[in-house]
Amino acid sequence: MPAKALYAAPPPGTVFTHADLQRAQLMYYGGDLVEAAVATAVAASRYQATGRTGPGRG
């Protein structure tokens, strides 16, 4: 969250170089990638543990 907030609205009076903005963008989009990977891993683990007969399916 802090990376997204700083990327969207940096603190007043701050000056960033192009390299700083590139790093911020990498953190911004990299966080989304990591979040998707974690969600996929959790879903795969859950599917492997319960199979197609998960909770509420009998």
Coordinates of N, CA, C and O in Angstrom, one line a residue:
M1 N 0.8 -1.2 0.0 CA 0.0 0.0 0.0 C 0.8 1.3 0.0 O 0.5 2.2 -0.7
P2 N 1.9 1.4 0.8 CA 2.7 2.6 0.8 C 3.2 3.0 -0.6 O 3.2 4.1 -1.0
A3 N 3.7 1.9 -1.3 CA 4.2 2.2 -2.6 C 3.2 2.8 -3.6 O 3.5 3.8 -4.3
K4 N 2.0 2.3 -3.5 CA 0.9 2.8 -4.3 C 0.5 4.2 -4.0 O 0.3 5.1 -4.8
A5 N 0.5 4.5 -2.7 CA 0.1 5.8 -2.2 C 1.2 6.8 -2.6 O 0.9 7.9 -3.1
L6 N 2.5 6.5 -2.5 CA 3.6 7.4 -2.8 C 3.7 7.6 -4.3 O 4.0 8.7 -4.8
Y7 N 3.4 6.5 -5.1 CA 3.4 6.6 -6.5 C 2.3 7.5 -7.0 O 2.5 8.3 -7.9
A8 N 1.1 7.4 -6.5 CA 0.0 8.2 -6.9 C 0.0 9.6 -6.5 O -0.3 10.5 -7.3
A9 N 0.5 9.9 -5.3 CA 0.5 11.2 -4.8 C 1.7 11.4 -3.9 O 1.6 11.2 -2.7
P10 N 2.9 11.8 -4.4 CA 4.1 12.0 -3.6 C 3.9 13.1 -2.6 O 3.1 14.0 -2.9
P11 N 4.6 13.1 -1.5 CA 4.6 14.2 -0.6 C 4.9 15.5 -1.2 O 5.7 15.6 -2.1
P12 N 4.3 16.6 -0.8 CA 4.5 17.9 -1.4 C 6.0 18.3 -1.2 O 6.6 18.1 -0.1
G13 N 6.5 19.0 -2.2 CA 7.9 19.5 -2.1 C 9.0 18.5 -2.4 O 10.2 18.8 -2.2
T14 N 8.6 17.3 -2.8 CA 9.6 16.3 -3.1 C 9.9 16.3 -4.6 O 9.1 16.6 -5.4
V15 N 11.2 16.0 -4.9 CA 11.6 15.9 -6.3 C 12.1 14.5 -6.6 O 13.0 14.0 -5.8
F16 N 11.6 13.9 -7.6 CA 12.1 12.6 -8.0 C 12.8 12.5 -9.3 O 12.3 13.2 -10.2
T17 N 13.8 11.7 -9.4 CA 14.4 11.5 -10.7 C 13.6 10.5 -11.5 O 12.8 9.8 -11.0
H18 N 14.0 10.3 -12.8 CA 13.3 9.4 -13.6 C 13.5 7.9 -13.1 O 12.6 7.1 -13.1
A19 N 14.7 7.7 -12.6 CA 15.0 6.4 -12.0 C 14.2 6.1 -10.8 O 13.7 4.9 -10.6
D20 N 13.9 7.1 -9.9 CA 13.1 6.9 -8.8 C 11.7 6.6 -9.2 O 11.0 5.7 -8.6
L21 N 11.2 7.2 -10.2 CA 9.8 6.9 -10.7 C 9.7 5.5 -11.3 O 8.7 4.8 -11.2
Q22 N 10.8 5.1 -12.0 CA 10.8 3.7 -12.5 C 10.8 2.7 -11.4 O 10.1 1.7 -11.5
R23 N 11.5 2.9 -10.3 CA 11.5 2.0 -9.2 C 10.1 2.0 -8.5 O 9.6 0.9 -8.1
A24 N 9.5 3.1 -8.4 CA 8.2 3.2 -7.8 C 7.2 2.5 -8.7 O 6.3 1.7 -8.1
Q25 N 7.3 2.6 -10.0 CA 6.4 1.9 -10.9 C 6.6 0.4 -10.8 O 5.7 -0.4 -10.8
L26 N 7.9 -0.1 -10.6 CA 8.2 -1.5 -10.5 C 7.5 -2.0 -9.2 O 6.9 -3.1 -9.2
M27 N 7.7 -1.3 -8.1 CA 7.0 -1.7 -6.8 C 5.5 -1.7 -7.0 O 4.8 -2.6 -6.5
Y28 N 5.0 -0.7 -7.7 CA 3.5 -0.6 -7.8 C 3.0 -1.8 -8.6 O 2.0 -2.5 -8.1
Y29 N 3.5 -2.1 -9.7 CA 3.0 -3.3 -10.5 C 3.5 -4.6 -10.0 O 2.9 -5.6 -10.1
G30 N 4.7 -4.6 -9.4 CA 5.3 -5.9 -8.8 C 4.5 -6.4 -7.7 O 4.3 -7.6 -7.5
G31 N 3.9 -5.5 -6.9 CA 3.1 -5.9 -5.8 C 1.8 -6.6 -6.2 O 1.4 -7.5 -5.6
D32 N 1.2 -6.1 -7.3 CA 0.1 -6.8 -7.9 C 0.4 -8.2 -8.4 O -0.4 -9.1 -8.2
L33 N 1.6 -8.3 -9.0 CA 2.0 -9.6 -9.5 C 2.2 -10.6 -8.3 O 1.8 -11.7 -8.4
V34 N 2.8 -10.1 -7.2 CA 3.0 -11.0 -6.1 C 1.7 -11.3 -5.4 O 1.5 -12.5 -5.1
E35 N 0.8 -10.4 -5.4 CA -0.5 -10.7 -4.8 C -1.3 -11.8 -5.6 O -1.9 -12.7 -5.0
A36 N -1.2 -11.7 -6.9 CA -1.8 -12.7 -7.8 C -1.2 -14.0 -7.6 O -1.9 -15.1 -7.6
A37 N 0.1 -14.1 -7.5 CA 0.9 -15.3 -7.3 C 0.5 -16.0 -6.0 O 0.3 -17.2 -5.9
V38 N 0.4 -15.2 -4.9 CA 0.0 -15.7 -3.6 C -1.4 -16.3 -3.7 O -1.7 -17.3 -3.1
A39 N -2.3 -15.5 -4.3 CA -3.7 -16.0 -4.4 C -3.8 -17.3 -5.2 O -4.6 -18.2 -4.8
T40 N -3.0 -17.4 -6.2 CA -3.0 -18.7 -7.0 C -2.5 -19.8 -6.2 O -3.0 -20.9 -6.2
A41 N -1.4 -19.6 -5.4 CA -0.8 -20.6 -4.6 C -1.8 -21.1 -3.5 O -1.9 -22.3 -3.3
V42 N -2.5 -20.1 -2.9 CA -3.5 -20.5 -1.9 C -4.6 -21.3 -2.5 O -5.1 -22.3 -2.0
A43 N -5.1 -20.9 -3.7 CA -6.2 -21.6 -4.3 C -5.8 -23.0 -4.7 O -6.5 -24.0 -4.6
A44 N -4.6 -23.1 -5.3 CA -4.1 -24.4 -5.7 C -3.9 -25.4 -4.5 O -4.2 -26.6 -4.5
S45 N -3.4 -24.8 -3.4 CA -3.2 -25.6 -2.2 C -4.6 -26.1 -1.6 O -4.8 -27.2 -1.2
R46 N -5.5 -25.2 -1.7 CA -6.9 -25.5 -1.2 C -7.5 -26.6 -2.1 O -8.1 -27.5 -1.6
Y47 N -7.4 -26.4 -3.4 CA -7.9 -27.4 -4.3 C -7.3 -28.8 -4.1 O -7.9 -29.8 -4.2
Q48 N -6.0 -28.8 -3.9 CA -5.2 -30.0 -3.7 C -5.7 -30.7 -2.4 O -5.8 -31.9 -2.4
A49 N -5.9 -29.9 -1.4 CA -6.3 -30.5 -0.1 C -7.8 -31.1 -0.2 O -8.1 -32.1 0.5
T50 N -8.7 -30.4 -0.9 CA -10.1 -30.8 -0.8 C -10.6 -31.4 -2.1 O -11.6 -32.1 -2.1
G51 N -9.9 -31.2 -3.2 CA -10.4 -31.7 -4.5 C -11.6 -31.0 -4.9 O -11.9 -29.9 -4.4
R52 N -12.4 -31.6 -5.7 CA -13.6 -31.0 -6.2 C -14.8 -31.1 -5.2 O -15.8 -30.4 -5.4
T53 N -14.6 -31.9 -4.2 CA -15.6 -32.0 -3.2 C -15.3 -31.1 -2.0 O -15.1 -31.6 -0.9
G54 N -15.1 -29.8 -2.2 CA -14.8 -28.9 -1.2 C -16.0 -28.7 -0.2 O -17.0 -29.4 -0.3
P55 N -15.8 -27.7 0.7 CA -16.9 -27.5 1.7 C -18.2 -27.2 1.0 O -18.3 -26.5 0.0
G56 N -19.3 -27.8 1.5 CA -20.6 -27.6 1.0 C -21.0 -28.4 -0.2 O -22.0 -28.2 -0.8
R57 N -20.1 -29.3 -0.7 CA -20.4 -30.1 -1.8 C -20.7 -31.6 -1.5 O -20.7 -32.4 -2.4
G58 N -20.8 -31.9 -0.3 CA -21.2 -33.2 0.1 C -20.2 -34.0 0.7 O -19.9 -34.9 1.1

